[in-house]
CSV table of C-alpha atoms in Angstrom, one decimal:
chain,number,residue,atom,x,y,z
A,1,ASN,CA,-13.2,1.5,9.4
A,2,GLU,CA,-11.5,-2.3,10.1
A,3,GLY,CA,-14.7,-4.3,9.3
A,4,GLU,CA,-13.5,-7.9,11.6
A,5,GLU,CA,-15.2,-7.1,14.7
A,6,SER,CA,-17.8,-4.0,13.6
A,7,PHE,CA,-19.7,-6.6,10.8
A,8,ASN,CA,-20.3,-9.2,13.3
A,9,GLU,CA,-22.0,-6.3,16.0
A,10,LEU,CA,-24.3,-5.5,13.4
A,11,ILE,CA,-25.2,-8.5,12.6
A,12,GLU,CA,-26.4,-8.8,16.4
A,13,TYR,CA,-27.9,-5.3,16.0
A,14,LEU,CA,-30.2,-6.6,13.2
A,15,GLN,CA,-30.6,-9.3,15.1
A,16,GLY,CA,-32.1,-7.4,18.8
A,17,LYS,CA,-29.2,-8.5,20.6
A,18,ARG,CA,-27.4,-5.2,21.4
A,19,LYS,CA,-28.4,-1.1,20.9
A,20,ILE,CA,-26.8,0.5,18.0
A,21,SER,CA,-24.8,3.2,19.6
A,22,GLU,CA,-23.0,-0.2,20.7
A,23,VAL,CA,-21.4,-1.6,17.0
A,24,SER,CA,-18.3,0.2,16.7
A,25,ASN,CA,-17.8,1.7,13.4
A,26,LEU,CA,-20.5,2.8,12.1
A,27,TYR,CA,-22.4,5.8,10.1
A,28,PHE,CA,-26.1,6.1,10.3
A,29,LYS,CA,-28.9,8.2,9.4
A,30,GLU,CA,-30.6,9.7,12.9
A,31,ASN,CA,-33.7,11.8,11.9
A,32,GLU,CA,-32.5,12.4,8.7
A,33,SER,CA,-28.7,13.3,9.7
A,34,LEU,CA,-26.1,11.1,9.6
A,35,SER,CA,-24.3,9.8,13.1
A,36,PHE,CA,-20.9,8.2,13.7
A,37,THR,CA,-21.5,5.5,16.4
A,38,PHE,CA,-17.2,4.8,17.7
A,39,GLU,CA,-14.0,4.1,16.3
A,40,THR,CA,-11.9,1.3,17.0
A,41,TYR,CA,-9.4,-1.2,15.4
A,42,PRO,CA,-10.0,-5.6,15.5
A,43,ASN,CA,-7.2,-7.4,17.5
A,44,LEU,CA,-5.6,-8.4,15.0
A,45,LYS,CA,-4.2,-11.4,16.1
A,46,SER,CA,-8.2,-12.8,16.5
A,47,ILE,CA,-8.7,-12.5,13.0
A,48,ASN,CA,-8.9,-16.1,11.4
A,49,HIS,CA,-9.0,-16.7,7.6
A,50,ASP,CA,-10.9,-19.7,6.5
A,51,LEU,CA,-8.2,-21.0,4.0
A,52,SER,CA,-10.9,-23.6,3.0
A,53,LEU,CA,-13.2,-21.2,1.1
A,54,ILE,CA,-11.1,-21.2,-2.2
A,55,ASN,CA,-9.6,-23.8,-3.7
A,56,ASP,CA,-9.7,-23.2,-7.7
A,57,PHE,CA,-6.7,-20.9,-7.3
A,58,GLU,CA,-6.0,-20.9,-11.4
A,59,ASN,CA,-5.5,-17.6,-12.3
A,60,ARG,CA,-6.0,-15.8,-9.5
A,61,ILE,CA,-3.7,-12.9,-7.5
A,62,VAL,CA,-4.3,-13.6,-3.4
A,63,TYR,CA,-3.8,-11.5,-1.7
A,64,LEU,CA,-2.2,-10.7,1.7
A,65,GLU,CA,-1.6,-8.9,4.5
A,66,ALA,CA,1.3,-8.8,7.2
A,67,SER,CA,-0.4,-5.5,8.8
A,68,ARG,CA,-2.3,-2.3,8.9
A,69,GLY,CA,-1.9,1.0,8.7
A,70,CYS,CA,1.1,2.8,7.7
A,71,PRO,CA,3.6,5.6,9.5
A,72,PHE,CA,3.3,8.4,6.3
A,73,ARG,CA,1.6,11.1,6.1
A,74,CYS,CA,1.9,11.6,2.3
A,75,SER,CA,-0.4,14.1,1.2
A,76,TYR,CA,-2.2,11.6,-1.6
A,77,CYS,CA,-3.0,8.4,-0.2
A,78,LEU,CA,-5.7,7.6,2.4
A,79,SER,CA,-3.5,5.6,4.9
A,80,SER,CA,-1.8,8.0,5.2
A,81,LEU,CA,-5.2,9.2,7.9
A,82,GLU,CA,-4.8,5.5,9.6
A,83,LYS,CA,-2.5,6.9,13.3
A,84,ARG,CA,-0.6,3.8,13.5
A,85,VAL,CA,1.1,0.1,12.5
A,86,ARG,CA,0.1,-3.1,13.5
A,87,TYR,CA,1.5,-6.4,12.9
A,88,PHE,CA,-0.4,-9.6,12.6
A,89,PRO,CA,1.3,-12.4,13.9
A,90,ILE,CA,4.4,-13.6,12.1
A,91,GLU,CA,3.3,-17.1,12.4
A,92,LYS,CA,0.0,-16.4,10.7
A,93,ILE,CA,1.1,-15.4,7.9
A,94,LYS,CA,3.9,-17.9,7.7
A,95,GLN,CA,0.6,-20.5,7.7
A,96,GLN,CA,-1.2,-18.7,5.0
A,97,ILE,CA,2.3,-18.2,3.3
A,98,LYS,CA,3.0,-21.7,3.2
A,99,PHE,CA,-0.8,-22.2,1.9
A,100,ALA,CA,-0.7,-19.8,-0.8
A,101,LEU,CA,3.6,-21.6,-2.3
A,102,GLU,CA,0.8,-25.7,-1.8
A,103,LYS,CA,-2.0,-24.3,-4.0
A,104,LYS,CA,1.1,-23.1,-6.9
A,105,VAL,CA,-1.1,-19.6,-7.0
A,106,LYS,CA,0.5,-17.4,-9.2
A,107,MET,CA,0.8,-14.1,-7.3
A,108,VAL,CA,0.8,-12.9,-3.7
A,109,LYS,CA,0.6,-9.2,-3.3
A,110,PHE,CA,0.7,-8.1,0.1
A,111,LEU,CA,-1.3,-5.0,1.3
A,112,ASP,CA,1.5,-3.2,3.8
A,113,ARG,CA,1.6,-0.6,2.9
A,114,SER,CA,5.1,-0.6,3.2
A,115,PHE,CA,5.9,-3.2,4.1
A,116,ASN,CA,9.9,-2.5,5.7
A,117,ILE,CA,9.6,-0.3,8.1
A,118,ARG,CA,10.4,-3.4,10.2
A,119,GLU,CA,13.4,-4.5,8.5
A,120,ASP,CA,14.1,-7.9,10.7
A,121,TYR,CA,10.0,-7.9,10.0
A,122,MET,CA,10.5,-8.8,6.9
A,123,GLN,CA,13.8,-10.7,6.9
A,124,ASP,CA,12.1,-13.4,8.8
A,125,ILE,CA,9.4,-13.0,5.5
A,126,LEU,CA,11.8,-13.2,3.1
A,127,ARG,CA,13.9,-16.2,4.6
A,128,PHE,CA,10.4,-18.3,5.0
A,129,ILE,CA,9.5,-17.1,1.3
A,130,GLN,CA,13.1,-18.3,-0.2
A,131,GLU,CA,13.4,-21.5,1.6
A,132,HIS,CA,10.4,-22.1,0.7
A,133,ASP,CA,9.9,-21.8,-3.1
A,134,ASN,CA,8.2,-23.5,-5.5
A,135,ASN,CA,9.5,-21.7,-8.0
A,136,ILE,CA,6.3,-21.0,-9.5
A,137,THR,CA,4.5,-18.0,-7.3
A,138,ILE,CA,6.0,-14.9,-7.5
A,139,PHE,CA,5.2,-12.5,-4.6
A,140,GLN,CA,4.7,-8.4,-4.3
A,141,PHE,CA,5.1,-5.9,-2.0
A,142,GLU,CA,5.2,-2.5,-1.6
A,143,ILE,CA,8.1,-0.7,0.9
A,144,VAL,CA,10.2,2.2,1.1
A,145,GLY,CA,12.9,2.1,-1.2
A,146,GLU,CA,15.8,4.2,0.5
A,147,LEU,CA,14.5,2.7,3.6
A,148,LEU,CA,16.4,-1.1,2.7
A,149,ASN,CA,19.4,-1.7,4.5
A,150,GLU,CA,22.4,-3.6,3.7
A,151,GLU,CA,21.5,-6.7,5.4
A,152,THR,CA,18.4,-6.8,3.5
A,153,ILE,CA,20.1,-6.2,0.7
A,154,ALA,CA,21.8,-9.1,1.0
A,155,LEU,CA,20.2,-11.1,1.5
A,156,LEU,CA,17.8,-10.3,-2.7
A,157,LYS,CA,21.5,-11.2,-3.6
A,158,LYS,CA,20.4,-14.3,-2.5
A,159,ILE,CA,16.9,-15.4,-3.8
A,160,ARG,CA,16.1,-16.8,-7.0
A,161,LYS,CA,15.0,-14.1,-9.6
A,162,GLY,CA,11.6,-13.9,-10.7
A,163,LEU,CA,10.6,-14.2,-6.7
A,164,ILE,CA,10.0,-11.1,-5.7
A,165,ARG,CA,8.6,-8.2,-7.1
A,166,PHE,CA,8.8,-5.0,-5.3
A,167,GLU,CA,6.4,-1.6,-5.9
A,168,ILE,CA,8.5,1.3,-5.2
A,169,GLY,CA,6.7,4.7,-4.9
A,170,ILE,CA,8.7,7.2,-6.7
A,171,GLN,CA,5.6,10.2,-7.6
A,172,SER,CA,7.7,13.2,-8.7
A,173,THR,CA,11.7,13.5,-7.7
A,174,ASN,CA,11.3,17.6,-7.7
A,175,PRO,CA,12.3,18.3,-3.6
A,176,LYS,CA,9.8,21.1,-3.9
A,177,THR,CA,7.3,19.4,-4.9
A,178,THR,CA,7.6,16.4,-2.3
A,179,ARG,CA,8.3,18.6,1.1
A,180,ALA,CA,4.5,20.0,0.2
A,181,ILE,CA,3.2,16.0,-0.7
A,182,ASN,CA,4.6,15.3,3.2
A,183,ARG,CA,7.1,12.5,1.8
A,184,SER,CA,11.2,12.8,2.7
A,185,GLN,CA,12.2,11.0,0.2
A,186,ASP,CA,15.9,11.1,0.0
A,187,PHE,CA,16.5,10.2,-4.4
A,188,GLN,CA,19.9,9.7,-3.7
A,189,LYS,CA,19.8,6.5,-1.3
A,190,LEU,CA,16.8,5.8,-3.3
A,191,LYS,CA,18.5,5.6,-6.4
A,192,LYS,CA,22.3,3.9,-4.5
A,193,ASN,CA,19.4,1.0,-3.2
A,194,ILE,CA,17.7,0.8,-6.6
A,195,SER,CA,21.1,0.3,-8.4
A,196,SER,CA,22.2,-2.9,-5.9
A,197,ILE,CA,18.5,-4.5,-6.0
A,198,LYS,CA,17.5,-4.6,-9.2
A,199,ASP,CA,19.4,-7.5,-11.1
A,200,TYR,CA,18.1,-10.1,-8.4
A,201,VAL,CA,14.1,-8.4,-8.2
A,202,ILE,CA,11.3,-7.7,-10.4
A,203,LEU,CA,11.3,-3.8,-9.7
A,204,HIS,CA,7.9,-1.9,-10.6
A,205,LEU,CA,8.5,2.4,-10.4
A,206,ASP,CA,4.8,4.5,-9.3
A,207,LEU,CA,5.3,8.3,-10.0
A,208,ILE,CA,2.0,10.6,-9.8
A,209,ALA,CA,0.8,13.7,-12.7
A,210,GLY,CA,-0.9,16.9,-11.5
A,211,LEU,CA,1.9,17.0,-8.0
A,212,PRO,CA,1.5,20.3,-6.6
A,213,PHE,CA,4.4,22.4,-7.5
A,214,GLU,CA,5.4,19.4,-10.5
A,215,GLY,CA,4.4,22.0,-13.6
A,216,PHE,CA,5.3,19.8,-17.1
A,217,GLN,CA,9.0,20.0,-17.0
A,218,SER,CA,9.4,19.4,-13.9
A,219,PHE,CA,7.6,15.9,-14.7
A,220,VAL,CA,9.4,15.3,-17.7
A,221,ASN,CA,12.7,16.0,-15.2
A,222,THR,CA,11.2,13.4,-13.0
A,223,PHE,CA,10.4,11.3,-16.0
A,224,ASN,CA,13.7,11.1,-17.1
A,225,GLU,CA,15.1,10.6,-13.8
A,226,ALA,CA,13.0,7.3,-13.1
A,227,PHE,CA,13.4,5.5,-16.6
A,228,VAL,CA,17.1,6.3,-16.2
A,229,LEU,CA,16.9,3.7,-13.2
A,230,GLY,CA,16.7,0.3,-15.5
A,231,ALA,CA,12.9,-1.0,-13.6
A,232,ASP,CA,10.9,-3.4,-15.0
A,233,GLU,CA,8.0,-1.3,-14.8
A,234,LEU,CA,7.6,2.5,-14.9
A,235,GLN,CA,3.8,3.2,-14.4
A,236,LEU,CA,2.9,6.8,-14.3
A,237,GLY,CA,0.1,7.7,-12.9
A,238,PHE,CA,-3.1,10.7,-12.7
A,239,LEU,CA,-3.1,11.7,-9.5
A,240,LYS,CA,-6.4,11.7,-8.4
A,241,GLU,CA,-9.1,13.1,-5.1
A,242,LEU,CA,-9.7,11.1,-2.5
A,243,GLN,CA,-11.5,12.6,-0.1
A,244,GLY,CA,-10.4,12.8,3.3
A,245,THR,CA,-6.9,13.2,2.2
A,246,LYS,CA,-4.7,16.5,2.9
A,247,ILE,CA,-5.0,17.8,-0.7
A,248,SER,CA,-8.9,17.2,-1.1
A,249,LEU,CA,-9.1,19.5,1.3
A,250,GLU,CA,-6.4,22.1,0.3
A,251,LYS,CA,-7.4,21.4,-3.3
A,252,GLU,CA,-8.2,25.6,-3.3
A,253,LYS,CA,-4.6,26.2,-2.3
A,254,TYR,CA,-2.8,24.9,-5.8
A,255,ASP,CA,-5.9,25.7,-7.8
A,256,TYR,CA,-7.1,22.0,-8.3
A,257,HIS,CA,-10.2,21.2,-10.4
A,258,PHE,CA,-10.7,17.5,-10.6
A,259,SER,CA,-13.5,14.9,-12.6
A,260,LEU,CA,-16.9,15.4,-11.0
A,261,THR,CA,-17.6,11.3,-11.7
A,262,PRO,CA,-15.1,7.6,-10.9
A,263,PRO,CA,-12.1,8.2,-10.5
A,264,TYR,CA,-11.7,11.3,-10.0
A,265,GLU,CA,-8.7,12.4,-11.7
A,266,ILE,CA,-7.4,15.6,-11.4
A,267,ILE,CA,-8.2,18.2,-15.0
A,268,SER,CA,-5.4,20.6,-14.1
A,269,ASN,CA,-3.9,23.0,-11.1
A,270,ALA,CA,-2.5,25.8,-10.6
A,271,PHE,CA,0.3,23.8,-12.5
A,272,LEU,CA,0.0,21.8,-15.1
A,273,SER,CA,-2.7,22.5,-17.7
A,274,PRO,CA,-5.8,21.2,-19.2
A,275,ASN,CA,-3.5,20.1,-22.4
A,276,GLU,CA,-0.7,19.6,-20.8
């Protein structure tokens, strides 16, 4: 789990200043069995980044986060295990953005799983980026495409093309598949929003092969429907088994076979043969 406070507590334990049971978020061995202390979340307002640690930003990507957690429960994703969404103070985010712009980094990627859950928060950050644009830095956000509202779309149409890059996970256009993986996706609304913004942002779409009820022909349909949306990039990924996710816990249900070595990629399931 999150380690900003837990790591300090672990150091104090190693220095003999606290008991191991007082270290949060810690797995440890006790009498040859695995034990866990207790789960806590650090206070995001108290987390500070030392911006002076790195001075060489050439050919580097800067990773920032404006929030942690995800409200969605997609069955293949580790973020589905995080219970709630918490936000960093927006003034701290703006300070970090401004620092990156002053350093003229090539790309800033936000780690937030669904950046536009709070549209007002997203709009505030987009306006700040627009006002301080250095004509060099690209900002990438992972968003839920069908959640974009008209106000955000209108704002995006005023921003320099190439400043913003959106990553949108479609994964599948098969309604039976999206229901099976706990995704509530309004594909018609998504198509409409993509059509509205694709001329104003760099657009990257994601698909996943190997989801439940997505046989070979179904995936051909998914690919074709995503391809004609005209995004700048279309990424085809293969389902991977992530321990603890619903897909992993229920893999017998759909006769999943995954590679036993990293990255634990799908070999076959009840809907796709290894050859397919």
